[in-house]
Amino acid sequence: MSPPVWRSHCYEGRRKADDSILNGERGALATATHGYTLRMARPISAPRGTRDLLPEDGPAWSRIEEIARDLSERYAFDRIDTPLFERIELFSRGLGESSDAVEKEMFRVSGAAGSEEERADWALRPEPTAGIVRAYLEHGMHVRPGPQRLWMIGPMFRYDRPQAGRYRQFVQWDVEVIGDPGPMVDAEIIELGQRFYSEVGLSDVAAYVNSIGDATCRPAYRQALVDYFSAHEASLTDDSRRRLRVNPLRVLDDRDLDPELAAGAPRSVDHLCDACRAHFDAVRGLLNGLGVRYELDHRLVRGLDYYTRTTFEFFVAGRRGQQQALGGGGRYDGLAELLGGRPTPGIGFGIGIDRSVLAAAEQGVEAAVEAPLVAVVSSEAGELGLRLAAAATLRAAGLRVRADGSTRKLGKQLESAAKLGARWAVIIGDDPGTVILRDLDEHTQRELPLSEVAAAIG
Ligand code: HAM
């Protein structure tokens, strides 16, 4: 008889450093002898560029997501959710064939083997705006009253080279206002972004703003860039030379661009038509009036092709690396038409939740303080039902409760309650209506009716 092979999981209770999660293969085959051959199955790790959110990460994430949800409510946005995957054509038409998201970073999805859709042209969404505008058009939302103010929070997927702050799956909080051409909403959206960072507790978040014109003035600006950069082609990176041919605005986006060359490049604000200039002046005036601090950034063209007029990005001041943007957005007045709809103006932003959580941790912002934990314990194993009933009563009163389901001695149960971080233990005795409330920090206790525990804990 061949010896049994033991399979074992490699469980890591402790979070590994971010970088090793991004790059590392965990574990290897190991053998040991113990009478039998002990073969450790190779542990399966999360796909490269993805991360597990572990219990210790939860409070920081929940707090920041809650701020996003709460602000969406306060700014009168309505929730929308669109599928995680869409037709590739939605992105190639909406974001542009030459955008990195489409050209290099598409996560393709196909149907089940043998199905009609085995070769379907779907992709996991790299961003939400195209899907939201698709939904807006598909559901005829233009007939609803007022501009549509929509928000969502959820995962996006880009097959990018993973590194700290740049993941293949990441979460964005997204807001969009569709159907409002005026400058007021541009300022409102930028102010909302700044308010988010301030409520998260991040100091020193800078907003950078630009206007890249529209279909009227962009062609001349584009040509001015082609003329300028063609004359300096030898100084461009390979990537920029390619960008010069397919989308010259994106040469400005190349962070390896020679700074002197960049500084001398034609500026979009100098090529705006009268309507775009008036719009941008109004946006700036409104931002000034609101007291929102921002800087002009003439190189801020954004990586997606759908943008028109106002573009903006948020960074921790002084940090402008490509994977450092905390959020960004802009106006996309031509996107609905690209997707087959009637001309419909739109503006919005996407804020990276992963990067906001990282920045908050770097700046030492306190994660949410959870409500104190209450442990329900008792000395008799036969009282499991009473423990459960008491826990239900306490939870109904709003407390955060864990009931011990073990048959261990009372002392052991109290020990493990303390290890779990419980602040209080509720000890059930013979009379289910009366319990002992033990303060596990102060080591004091008193007897009281179960119905009074919530008030006693306050
Ligand atoms: P985006 O600039 O591509 O814009 O992404 C917005 C934010 O998502 C970034 O500023 C960053 O914080 C986060 N982000 C992007 N890629 C990654 C990544 N690989 N890993 C971690 N975080 C990332 C958009 O997606 C537009 N849809 C924004 C928008 C909405 N424009 C108009 N409406």
CSV table of C-alpha atoms and ligand atoms in Angstrom, one decimal:
chain,number,residue,atom,x,y,z
A,1,MET,CA,0.0,0.0,0.0
A,2,SER,CA,1.4,3.4,-0.9
A,3,PRO,CA,1.7,5.8,1.9
A,4,PRO,CA,-0.9,8.5,2.1
A,5,VAL,CA,0.0,11.9,0.9
A,6,TRP,CA,-0.9,14.7,3.2
A,7,ARG,CA,-2.0,17.9,1.7
A,8,SER,CA,-1.5,21.0,3.7
A,9,HIS,CA,-2.4,24.6,3.3
A,10,CYS,CA,0.1,27.3,3.9
A,11,TYR,CA,-1.9,29.8,5.9
A,12,GLU,CA,-0.4,33.1,6.5
A,13,GLY,CA,-2.0,34.9,9.4
A,14,ARG,CA,0.2,37.9,8.9
A,15,ARG,CA,0.0,40.2,5.9
A,16,LYS,CA,3.1,40.0,3.6
A,17,ALA,CA,4.7,43.2,2.4
A,18,ASP,CA,2.8,44.7,-0.5
A,19,ASP,CA,5.6,44.2,-3.0
A,20,SER,CA,6.1,40.5,-2.3
A,21,ILE,CA,2.4,40.0,-2.8
A,22,LEU,CA,2.7,41.7,-6.1
A,23,ASN,CA,5.7,39.8,-7.3
A,24,GLY,CA,6.2,36.7,-5.2
A,25,GLU,CA,5.4,33.1,-5.7
A,26,ARG,CA,4.6,31.7,-2.3
A,27,GLY,CA,6.0,28.4,-1.1
A,28,ALA,CA,7.5,25.5,-2.8
A,29,LEU,CA,7.2,21.8,-2.7
A,30,ALA,CA,8.6,20.4,0.5
A,31,THR,CA,9.1,16.9,1.8
A,32,ALA,CA,9.5,15.5,5.2
A,33,THR,CA,9.6,12.0,6.7
A,34,HIS,CA,7.4,11.0,9.6
A,35,GLY,CA,6.9,7.4,8.8
A,36,TYR,CA,5.1,8.7,5.7
A,37,THR,CA,6.1,11.0,2.9
A,38,LEU,CA,4.7,14.3,3.8
A,39,ARG,CA,4.2,16.3,0.6
A,40,MET,CA,3.2,19.9,1.0
A,41,ALA,CA,1.1,20.9,-1.9
A,42,ARG,CA,2.3,24.0,-3.5
A,43,PRO,CA,0.1,26.8,-2.1
A,44,ILE,CA,-1.9,28.7,-4.6
A,45,SER,CA,-1.3,32.4,-4.5
A,46,ALA,CA,-3.5,35.3,-5.6
A,47,PRO,CA,-2.9,36.4,-9.2
A,48,ARG,CA,-0.1,38.8,-9.7
A,49,GLY,CA,-1.2,42.4,-9.2
A,50,THR,CA,-4.2,41.5,-7.0
A,51,ARG,CA,-4.4,41.7,-3.2
A,52,ASP,CA,-6.5,40.1,-0.5
A,53,LEU,CA,-8.2,42.5,1.8
A,54,LEU,CA,-7.5,40.9,5.2
A,55,PRO,CA,-9.5,41.5,8.4
A,56,GLU,CA,-6.8,43.9,9.7
A,57,ASP,CA,-7.3,46.0,6.5
A,58,GLY,CA,-11.1,46.1,6.9
A,59,PRO,CA,-11.5,49.1,9.2
A,60,ALA,CA,-9.4,51.5,7.0
A,61,TRP,CA,-11.2,50.4,3.8
A,62,SER,CA,-14.6,50.5,5.3
A,63,ARG,CA,-14.1,54.0,6.7
A,64,ILE,CA,-12.9,55.4,3.4
A,65,GLU,CA,-15.6,53.6,1.4
A,66,GLU,CA,-18.2,54.9,3.9
A,67,ILE,CA,-16.9,58.5,3.4
A,68,ALA,CA,-17.3,58.0,-0.4
A,69,ARG,CA,-20.9,56.7,0.0
A,70,ASP,CA,-21.8,59.4,2.4
A,71,LEU,CA,-20.5,62.1,0.2
A,72,SER,CA,-22.4,60.6,-2.8
A,73,GLU,CA,-25.6,60.9,-0.8
A,74,ARG,CA,-24.8,64.4,0.4
A,75,TYR,CA,-24.1,65.7,-3.1
A,76,ALA,CA,-27.3,64.1,-4.3
A,77,PHE,CA,-25.9,61.4,-6.5
A,78,ASP,CA,-27.9,58.3,-7.3
A,79,ARG,CA,-26.3,54.9,-7.2
A,80,ILE,CA,-25.7,53.0,-10.4
A,81,ASP,CA,-24.0,49.6,-11.0
A,82,THR,CA,-23.0,48.3,-14.3
A,83,PRO,CA,-21.5,44.9,-15.2
A,84,LEU,CA,-17.9,44.1,-14.5
A,85,PHE,CA,-17.5,43.0,-18.1
A,86,GLU,CA,-18.6,44.7,-21.3
A,87,ARG,CA,-18.1,44.4,-25.0
A,88,ILE,CA,-14.5,45.4,-25.9
A,89,GLU,CA,-16.0,47.7,-28.5
A,90,LEU,CA,-17.4,49.9,-25.8
A,91,PHE,CA,-13.9,50.6,-24.5
A,92,SER,CA,-12.2,50.8,-27.9
A,93,ARG,CA,-14.8,53.3,-29.1
A,94,GLY,CA,-15.1,55.2,-25.8
A,95,LEU,CA,-11.6,55.3,-24.4
A,96,GLY,CA,-9.9,55.2,-27.8
A,97,GLU,CA,-7.9,52.5,-29.5
A,98,SER,CA,-4.6,54.2,-28.6
A,99,SER,CA,-5.3,54.6,-24.9
A,100,ASP,CA,-3.1,52.4,-22.7
A,101,ALA,CA,-6.2,50.9,-21.2
A,102,VAL,CA,-7.3,49.5,-24.5
A,103,GLU,CA,-4.1,49.0,-26.4
A,104,LYS,CA,-2.1,47.3,-23.6
A,105,GLU,CA,-4.2,46.6,-20.6
A,106,MET,CA,-7.4,44.9,-21.6
A,107,PHE,CA,-8.4,41.8,-19.6
A,108,ARG,CA,-10.2,39.8,-22.2
A,109,VAL,CA,-13.1,37.5,-21.1
A,110,SER,CA,-14.6,34.7,-23.1
A,111,GLY,CA,-17.6,32.5,-22.7
A,112,ALA,CA,-17.5,28.9,-21.5
A,113,ALA,CA,-15.7,26.4,-23.7
A,114,GLY,CA,-17.9,25.1,-26.5
A,115,SER,CA,-20.5,27.8,-25.9
A,116,GLU,CA,-21.6,30.2,-28.6
A,117,GLU,CA,-19.8,33.0,-26.8
A,118,GLU,CA,-16.5,31.1,-26.4
A,119,ARG,CA,-14.8,33.8,-28.5
A,120,ALA,CA,-16.9,36.7,-27.3
A,121,ASP,CA,-15.2,40.1,-27.4
A,122,TRP,CA,-15.7,41.0,-23.8
A,123,ALA,CA,-13.3,42.6,-21.4
A,124,LEU,CA,-13.3,43.3,-17.7
A,125,ARG,CA,-14.0,47.0,-17.3
A,126,PRO,CA,-10.8,49.1,-17.0
A,127,GLU,CA,-12.9,52.0,-15.8
A,128,PRO,CA,-16.5,52.8,-15.2
A,129,THR,CA,-17.4,55.9,-17.3
A,130,ALA,CA,-17.9,54.1,-20.6
A,131,GLY,CA,-20.2,51.6,-19.0
A,132,ILE,CA,-22.2,54.2,-17.2
A,133,VAL,CA,-22.7,56.3,-20.4
A,134,ARG,CA,-23.7,53.1,-22.2
A,135,ALA,CA,-26.3,52.4,-19.5
A,136,TYR,CA,-27.5,56.0,-19.6
A,137,LEU,CA,-28.1,55.7,-23.4
A,138,GLU,CA,-29.4,52.1,-23.3
A,139,HIS,CA,-32.1,53.1,-20.7
A,140,GLY,CA,-33.0,56.4,-22.3
A,141,MET,CA,-32.1,58.2,-19.1
A,142,HIS,CA,-32.0,61.5,-20.9
A,143,VAL,CA,-35.8,61.7,-20.5
A,144,ARG,CA,-35.5,61.6,-16.7
A,145,PRO,CA,-35.7,65.0,-15.0
A,146,GLY,CA,-32.5,67.1,-14.6
A,147,PRO,CA,-28.9,66.0,-15.3
A,148,GLN,CA,-28.2,62.5,-14.1
A,149,ARG,CA,-25.9,62.4,-11.1
A,150,LEU,CA,-24.6,58.9,-10.7
A,151,TRP,CA,-22.1,57.2,-8.5
A,152,MET,CA,-20.6,53.8,-8.1
A,153,ILE,CA,-17.9,52.0,-6.2
A,154,GLY,CA,-16.3,48.8,-7.4
A,155,PRO,CA,-13.4,46.9,-8.9
A,156,MET,CA,-11.7,47.9,-12.2
A,157,PHE,CA,-9.2,45.8,-14.1
A,158,ARG,CA,-6.1,46.8,-16.0
A,159,TYR,CA,-3.5,44.4,-17.2
A,160,ASP,CA,-0.7,46.7,-16.2
A,161,ARG,CA,2.8,46.0,-14.9
A,162,PRO,CA,2.1,45.6,-11.1
A,163,GLN,CA,3.9,47.7,-8.6
A,164,ALA,CA,3.2,49.5,-5.4
A,165,GLY,CA,0.0,51.5,-5.9
A,166,ARG,CA,-0.6,50.0,-9.4
A,167,TYR,CA,-2.7,46.9,-9.4
A,168,ARG,CA,-4.4,44.7,-11.9
A,169,GLN,CA,-7.6,44.8,-9.9
A,170,PHE,CA,-8.3,48.0,-8.0
A,171,VAL,CA,-11.3,49.8,-6.6
A,172,GLN,CA,-12.6,53.2,-7.8
A,173,TRP,CA,-15.2,55.5,-6.4
A,174,ASP,CA,-16.7,57.1,-9.5
A,175,VAL,CA,-19.1,60.0,-9.9
A,176,GLU,CA,-20.6,61.2,-13.1
A,177,VAL,CA,-22.9,64.1,-14.0
A,178,ILE,CA,-24.5,63.5,-17.4
A,179,GLY,CA,-26.5,66.1,-19.3
A,180,ASP,CA,-25.0,69.3,-17.8
A,181,PRO,CA,-22.8,71.4,-20.1
A,182,GLY,CA,-22.2,74.3,-17.7
A,183,PRO,CA,-19.0,75.2,-15.8
A,184,MET,CA,-20.6,75.1,-12.4
A,185,VAL,CA,-20.7,71.3,-12.3
A,186,ASP,CA,-17.0,71.1,-13.2
A,187,ALA,CA,-16.1,73.2,-10.1
A,188,GLU,CA,-18.6,71.2,-8.0
A,189,ILE,CA,-17.0,67.9,-9.0
A,190,ILE,CA,-13.4,69.2,-8.3
A,191,GLU,CA,-14.6,70.5,-4.9
A,192,LEU,CA,-16.2,67.2,-4.1
A,193,GLY,CA,-12.9,65.4,-4.8
A,194,GLN,CA,-11.0,67.8,-2.5
A,195,ARG,CA,-13.7,67.4,0.2
A,196,PHE,CA,-13.3,63.6,0.0
A,197,TYR,CA,-9.6,63.8,0.7
A,198,SER,CA,-10.1,66.3,3.5
A,199,GLU,CA,-12.7,64.0,5.1
A,200,VAL,CA,-10.4,61.1,4.8
A,201,GLY,CA,-7.9,63.2,6.7
A,202,LEU,CA,-5.2,63.5,4.0
A,203,SER,CA,-3.3,66.6,4.2
A,204,ASP,CA,-1.7,68.3,1.3
A,205,VAL,CA,-3.7,66.9,-1.6
A,206,ALA,CA,-3.2,69.1,-4.6
A,207,ALA,CA,-5.7,69.4,-7.5
A,208,TYR,CA,-4.1,70.0,-10.9
A,209,VAL,CA,-6.4,71.4,-13.6
A,210,ASN,CA,-6.2,72.0,-17.4
A,211,SER,CA,-8.4,72.4,-20.4
A,212,ILE,CA,-7.7,70.5,-23.5
A,213,GLY,CA,-10.4,72.1,-25.7
A,214,ASP,CA,-13.0,70.4,-27.8
A,215,ALA,CA,-13.6,69.3,-31.4
A,216,THR,CA,-13.5,72.9,-32.6
A,217,CYS,CA,-10.1,73.9,-31.2
A,218,ARG,CA,-8.4,70.6,-30.6
A,219,PRO,CA,-7.3,69.8,-34.2
A,220,ALA,CA,-5.3,73.0,-34.4
A,221,TYR,CA,-3.7,72.3,-31.0
A,222,ARG,CA,-2.9,68.8,-32.1
A,223,GLN,CA,-1.2,70.0,-35.2
A,224,ALA,CA,0.8,72.5,-33.2
A,225,LEU,CA,2.0,69.6,-31.0
A,226,VAL,CA,2.9,67.5,-34.1
A,227,ASP,CA,4.9,70.4,-35.6
A,228,TYR,CA,6.7,71.0,-32.3
A,229,PHE,CA,7.6,67.5,-31.4
A,230,SER,CA,8.4,66.4,-34.9
A,231,ALA,CA,11.1,69.1,-34.9
A,232,HIS,CA,12.5,67.5,-31.8
A,233,GLU,CA,11.8,63.8,-32.6
A,234,ALA,CA,15.3,62.7,-31.8
A,235,SER,CA,14.9,63.8,-28.2
A,236,LEU,CA,11.7,61.8,-27.7
A,237,THR,CA,11.4,58.4,-26.1
A,238,ASP,CA,10.3,55.5,-28.3
A,239,ASP,CA,7.0,55.5,-26.6
A,240,SER,CA,6.5,59.3,-27.4
A,241,ARG,CA,7.5,58.8,-31.0
A,242,ARG,CA,4.7,56.3,-31.3
A,243,ARG,CA,2.3,58.5,-29.4
A,244,LEU,CA,3.2,61.4,-31.7
A,245,ARG,CA,1.8,59.4,-34.6
A,246,VAL,CA,-1.4,58.0,-32.9
A,247,ASN,CA,-2.3,60.6,-30.3
A,248,PRO,CA,0.1,63.6,-30.1
A,249,LEU,CA,-1.5,65.0,-26.9
A,250,ARG,CA,-0.3,61.9,-25.0
A,251,VAL,CA,3.3,62.9,-25.7
A,252,LEU,CA,2.8,65.4,-22.9
A,253,ASP,CA,1.7,62.6,-20.7
A,254,ASP,CA,5.1,60.8,-21.1
A,255,ARG,CA,6.8,61.3,-17.7
A,256,ASP,CA,10.2,60.5,-19.3
A,257,LEU,CA,9.8,63.5,-21.6
A,258,ASP,CA,12.7,65.9,-21.4
A,259,PRO,CA,11.6,68.6,-19.0
A,260,GLU,CA,12.9,71.4,-21.2
A,261,LEU,CA,11.2,70.1,-24.2
A,262,ALA,CA,8.0,69.7,-22.2
A,263,ALA,CA,8.3,73.3,-20.9
A,264,GLY,CA,8.6,74.7,-24.4
A,265,ALA,CA,5.7,72.7,-25.9
A,266,PRO,CA,2.6,74.5,-27.1
A,267,ARG,CA,0.0,74.8,-24.3
A,268,SER,CA,-3.6,73.8,-24.9
A,269,VAL,CA,-4.9,76.8,-23.0
A,270,ASP,CA,-3.3,79.0,-25.6
A,271,HIS,CA,-5.2,77.3,-28.4
A,272,LEU,CA,-8.8,77.2,-26.9
A,273,CYS,CA,-11.7,78.5,-29.0
A,274,ASP,CA,-13.8,81.3,-27.5
A,275,ALA,CA,-16.4,78.9,-26.1
A,276,CYS,CA,-13.8,76.6,-24.4
A,277,ARG,CA,-11.9,79.6,-23.1
A,278,ALA,CA,-15.1,81.1,-21.6
A,279,HIS,CA,-15.9,77.7,-20.0
A,280,PHE,CA,-12.5,77.3,-18.5
A,281,ASP,CA,-12.4,80.9,-17.2
A,282,ALA,CA,-15.7,80.3,-15.6
A,283,VAL,CA,-14.6,77.0,-14.0
A,284,ARG,CA,-11.5,78.7,-12.5
A,285,GLY,CA,-13.6,81.7,-11.3
A,286,LEU,CA,-16.0,79.3,-9.5
A,287,LEU,CA,-13.1,77.3,-8.0
A,288,ASN,CA,-11.6,80.5,-6.7
A,289,GLY,CA,-14.9,81.6,-5.3
A,290,LEU,CA,-15.3,78.3,-3.5
A,291,GLY,CA,-11.8,78.6,-2.0
A,292,VAL,CA,-10.6,75.4,-3.7
A,293,ARG,CA,-6.9,75.5,-4.2
A,294,TYR,CA,-5.6,74.2,-7.5
A,295,GLU,CA,-2.7,74.5,-9.8
A,296,LEU,CA,-2.8,74.8,-13.6
A,297,ASP,CA,-0.9,71.9,-15.3
A,298,HIS,CA,-0.4,72.4,-19.0
A,299,ARG,CA,0.7,68.8,-19.4
A,300,LEU,CA,-2.5,67.3,-17.9
A,301,VAL,CA,-4.1,65.6,-20.9
A,302,ARG,CA,-5.2,62.4,-19.2
A,303,GLY,CA,-4.8,58.9,-20.6
A,304,LEU,CA,-8.3,58.3,-22.1
A,305,ASP,CA,-9.3,59.8,-25.4
A,306,TYR,CA,-12.9,60.8,-24.4
A,307,TYR,CA,-11.9,63.9,-22.6
A,308,THR,CA,-12.9,67.4,-23.7
A,309,ARG,CA,-12.3,70.8,-22.0
A,310,THR,CA,-11.7,70.5,-18.2
A,311,THR,CA,-9.3,67.8,-17.0
A,312,PHE,CA,-8.0,67.4,-13.5
A,313,GLU,CA,-6.1,65.1,-11.2
A,314,PHE,CA,-5.4,64.8,-7.5
A,315,PHE,CA,-2.0,64.0,-6.0
A,316,VAL,CA,-0.3,64.2,-2.7
A,317,ALA,CA,1.5,67.5,-3.2
A,318,GLY,CA,4.9,67.0,-4.8
A,319,ARG,CA,4.3,63.4,-5.8
A,320,ARG,CA,3.6,63.2,-9.5
A,321,GLY,CA,4.7,59.6,-10.5
A,322,GLN,CA,2.4,57.8,-12.9
A,323,GLN,CA,1.1,55.4,-10.3
A,324,GLN,CA,0.7,58.2,-7.7
A,325,ALA,CA,-2.5,59.9,-8.9
A,326,LEU,CA,-5.1,59.6,-6.1
A,327,GLY,CA,-7.8,60.4,-8.5
A,328,GLY,CA,-8.6,62.1,-11.8
A,329,GLY,CA,-11.4,63.0,-14.2
A,330,GLY,CA,-12.8,65.5,-16.5
A,331,ARG,CA,-15.4,66.5,-19.1
A,332,TYR,CA,-16.3,64.1,-21.9
A,333,ASP,CA,-18.8,66.0,-24.0
A,334,GLY,CA,-18.3,63.8,-27.0
A,335,LEU,CA,-18.4,60.3,-25.4
A,336,ALA,CA,-22.2,59.7,-25.8
A,337,GLU,CA,-21.9,60.3,-29.5
A,338,LEU,CA,-18.9,58.0,-29.8
A,339,LEU,CA,-21.2,55.3,-28.3
A,340,GLY,CA,-24.0,55.9,-30.8
A,341,GLY,CA,-26.1,58.3,-28.7
A,342,ARG,CA,-27.2,61.9,-29.2
A,343,PRO,CA,-24.7,64.6,-28.1
A,344,THR,CA,-24.7,64.7,-24.3
A,345,PRO,CA,-22.3,66.5,-22.1
A,346,GLY,CA,-20.8,64.7,-19.1
A,347,ILE,CA,-18.2,65.1,-16.4
A,348,GLY,CA,-16.9,63.0,-13.6
A,349,PHE,CA,-14.0,61.6,-11.7
A,350,GLY,CA,-12.6,58.3,-10.5
A,351,ILE,CA,-10.9,58.2,-7.2
A,352,GLY,CA,-8.6,55.2,-6.4
A,353,ILE,CA,-9.7,53.7,-3.1
A,354,ASP,CA,-6.5,51.5,-2.9
A,355,ARG,CA,-4.3,54.6,-3.2
A,356,SER,CA,-6.4,56.6,-0.8
A,357,VAL,CA,-6.1,53.8,1.8
A,358,LEU,CA,-2.3,53.7,1.1
A,359,ALA,CA,-1.9,57.5,1.4
A,360,ALA,CA,-4.0,57.5,4.6
A,361,ALA,CA,-1.8,54.8,6.1
A,362,GLU,CA,1.4,56.7,5.1
A,363,GLN,CA,0.1,59.8,6.7
A,364,GLY,CA,-0.8,57.9,9.9
A,365,VAL,CA,-4.5,58.6,9.6
A,366,GLU,CA,-6.4,56.5,12.2
A,367,ALA,CA,-8.5,53.7,10.7
A,368,ALA,CA,-12.1,53.6,12.0
A,369,VAL,CA,-12.5,52.7,15.6
A,370,GLU,CA,-14.7,49.7,15.8
A,371,ALA,CA,-17.4,49.4,18.4
A,372,PRO,CA,-16.3,47.6,21.5
A,373,LEU,CA,-16.6,43.8,21.2
A,374,VAL,CA,-18.8,41.9,23.7
A,375,ALA,CA,-18.2,38.2,24.2
A,376,VAL,CA,-21.0,36.0,25.5
A,377,VAL,CA,-19.8,33.0,27.5
A,378,SER,CA,-21.1,30.6,30.1
A,379,SER,CA,-19.8,27.8,32.3
A,380,GLU,CA,-22.2,25.1,31.2
A,381,ALA,CA,-21.9,23.6,27.7
A,382,GLY,CA,-25.6,22.8,27.9
A,383,GLU,CA,-26.3,26.6,27.8
A,384,LEU,CA,-25.3,27.0,24.2
A,385,GLY,CA,-28.8,27.9,23.3
A,386,LEU,CA,-28.9,30.5,26.1
A,387,ARG,CA,-25.6,32.0,24.8
A,388,LEU,CA,-27.0,32.3,21.3
A,389,ALA,CA,-30.3,33.8,22.6
A,390,ALA,CA,-28.4,36.4,24.7
A,391,ALA,CA,-26.2,37.3,21.8
A,392,ALA,CA,-29.2,37.8,19.6
A,393,THR,CA,-30.8,40.1,22.3
A,394,LEU,CA,-27.6,42.1,22.6
A,395,ARG,CA,-27.1,42.4,18.8
A,396,ALA,CA,-30.7,43.6,18.5
A,397,ALA,CA,-29.8,46.3,21.0
A,398,GLY,CA,-27.0,47.4,18.6
A,399,LEU,CA,-23.9,45.8,20.3
A,400,ARG,CA,-21.1,44.0,18.4
A,401,VAL,CA,-21.2,40.5,19.8
A,402,ARG,CA,-19.3,37.2,19.5
A,403,ALA,CA,-20.8,34.2,21.3
A,404,ASP,CA,-18.4,31.4,22.4
A,405,GLY,CA,-19.6,28.1,21.0
A,406,SER,CA,-17.1,25.9,22.7
A,407,THR,CA,-17.4,23.6,25.6
A,408,ARG,CA,-14.2,24.9,27.3
A,409,LYS,CA,-14.1,25.9,30.9
A,410,LEU,CA,-15.4,29.4,31.7
A,411,GLY,CA,-11.8,30.6,32.5
A,412,LYS,CA,-10.6,29.5,29.0
A,413,GLN,CA,-13.5,31.2,27.3
A,414,LEU,CA,-12.8,34.5,29.1
A,415,GLU,CA,-9.1,34.2,28.2
A,416,SER,CA,-9.9,33.7,24.5
A,417,ALA,CA,-12.4,36.6,24.7
A,418,ALA,CA,-9.6,38.9,25.9
A,419,LYS,CA,-7.3,37.6,23.2
A,420,LEU,CA,-10.0,38.4,20.6
A,421,GLY,CA,-9.9,42.0,21.9
A,422,ALA,CA,-13.3,41.8,23.6
A,423,ARG,CA,-13.8,44.7,26.0
A,424,TRP,CA,-16.7,43.1,27.8
A,425,ALA,CA,-17.8,39.6,28.6
A,426,VAL,CA,-21.5,38.7,29.3
A,427,ILE,CA,-21.5,35.6,31.5
A,428,ILE,CA,-24.7,33.6,31.4
A,429,GLY,CA,-25.8,31.9,34.6
A,430,ASP,CA,-28.7,29.7,35.6
A,431,ASP,CA,-31.2,32.6,35.2
A,432,PRO,CA,-31.1,33.7,31.6
A,433,GLY,CA,-32.7,37.0,32.5
A,434,THR,CA,-29.8,37.9,34.7
A,435,VAL,CA,-26.1,38.0,33.6
A,436,ILE,CA,-22.7,39.0,34.9
A,437,LEU,CA,-21.2,41.8,32.9
A,438,ARG,CA,-17.4,41.6,33.2
A,439,ASP,CA,-15.1,44.5,32.2
A,440,LEU,CA,-12.1,42.6,30.7
A,441,ASP,CA,-9.9,45.7,30.9
A,442,GLU,CA,-10.6,46.8,34.4
A,443,HIS,CA,-11.2,43.2,35.8
A,444,THR,CA,-14.4,44.2,37.5
A,445,GLN,CA,-17.8,42.7,37.2
A,446,ARG,CA,-21.4,43.1,38.3
A,447,GLU,CA,-24.7,41.3,38.0
A,448,LEU,CA,-27.6,42.9,36.1
A,449,PRO,CA,-30.6,42.0,33.9
A,450,LEU,CA,-29.6,41.1,30.3
A,451,SER,CA,-32.0,43.9,29.1
A,452,GLU,CA,-29.8,46.5,30.9
A,453,VAL,CA,-26.4,45.4,29.4
A,454,ALA,CA,-26.6,47.7,26.4
A,455,ALA,CA,-27.3,50.8,28.5
A,456,ALA,CA,-24.6,49.8,31.0
A,457,ILE,CA,-22.0,49.5,28.3
A,458,GLY,CA,-23.2,52.8,26.9
B,1,HAM,P1,-8.1,57.1,-14.3
B,1,HAM,O1,-7.2,58.3,-14.1
B,1,HAM,O2,-7.7,56.2,-15.3
B,1,HAM,O3,-9.5,57.7,-14.7
B,1,HAM,O4,-8.3,56.4,-12.9
B,1,HAM,C1,-8.8,57.1,-11.8
B,1,HAM,C2,-8.0,56.7,-10.6
B,1,HAM,O5,-8.1,55.3,-10.4
B,1,HAM,C3,-6.5,57.0,-10.6
B,1,HAM,O6,-6.3,58.4,-10.3
B,1,HAM,C4,-6.0,56.1,-9.6
B,1,HAM,O7,-6.2,56.6,-8.3
B,1,HAM,C5,-6.9,54.9,-9.7
B,1,HAM,N1,-6.2,53.9,-10.6
B,1,HAM,C6,-6.1,53.8,-11.9
B,1,HAM,N2,-5.4,52.7,-12.3
B,1,HAM,C7,-5.0,52.1,-11.2
B,1,HAM,C8,-4.3,50.9,-10.9
B,1,HAM,N3,-3.8,50.1,-11.9
B,1,HAM,N4,-4.1,50.5,-9.6
B,1,HAM,C9,-4.6,51.3,-8.6
B,1,HAM,N5,-5.3,52.4,-8.8
B,1,HAM,C10,-5.5,52.8,-10.1
B,1,HAM,C11,-10.6,57.0,-15.0
B,1,HAM,O8,-10.7,55.8,-14.8
B,1,HAM,C12,-11.8,57.8,-15.5
B,1,HAM,N6,-12.9,56.8,-15.7
B,1,HAM,C13,-12.2,58.8,-14.4
B,1,HAM,C14,-13.4,59.6,-14.9
B,1,HAM,C15,-14.7,59.5,-14.5
B,1,HAM,N7,-13.4,60.6,-15.8
B,1,HAM,C16,-14.6,61.0,-16.0
B,1,HAM,N8,-15.4,60.4,-15.2
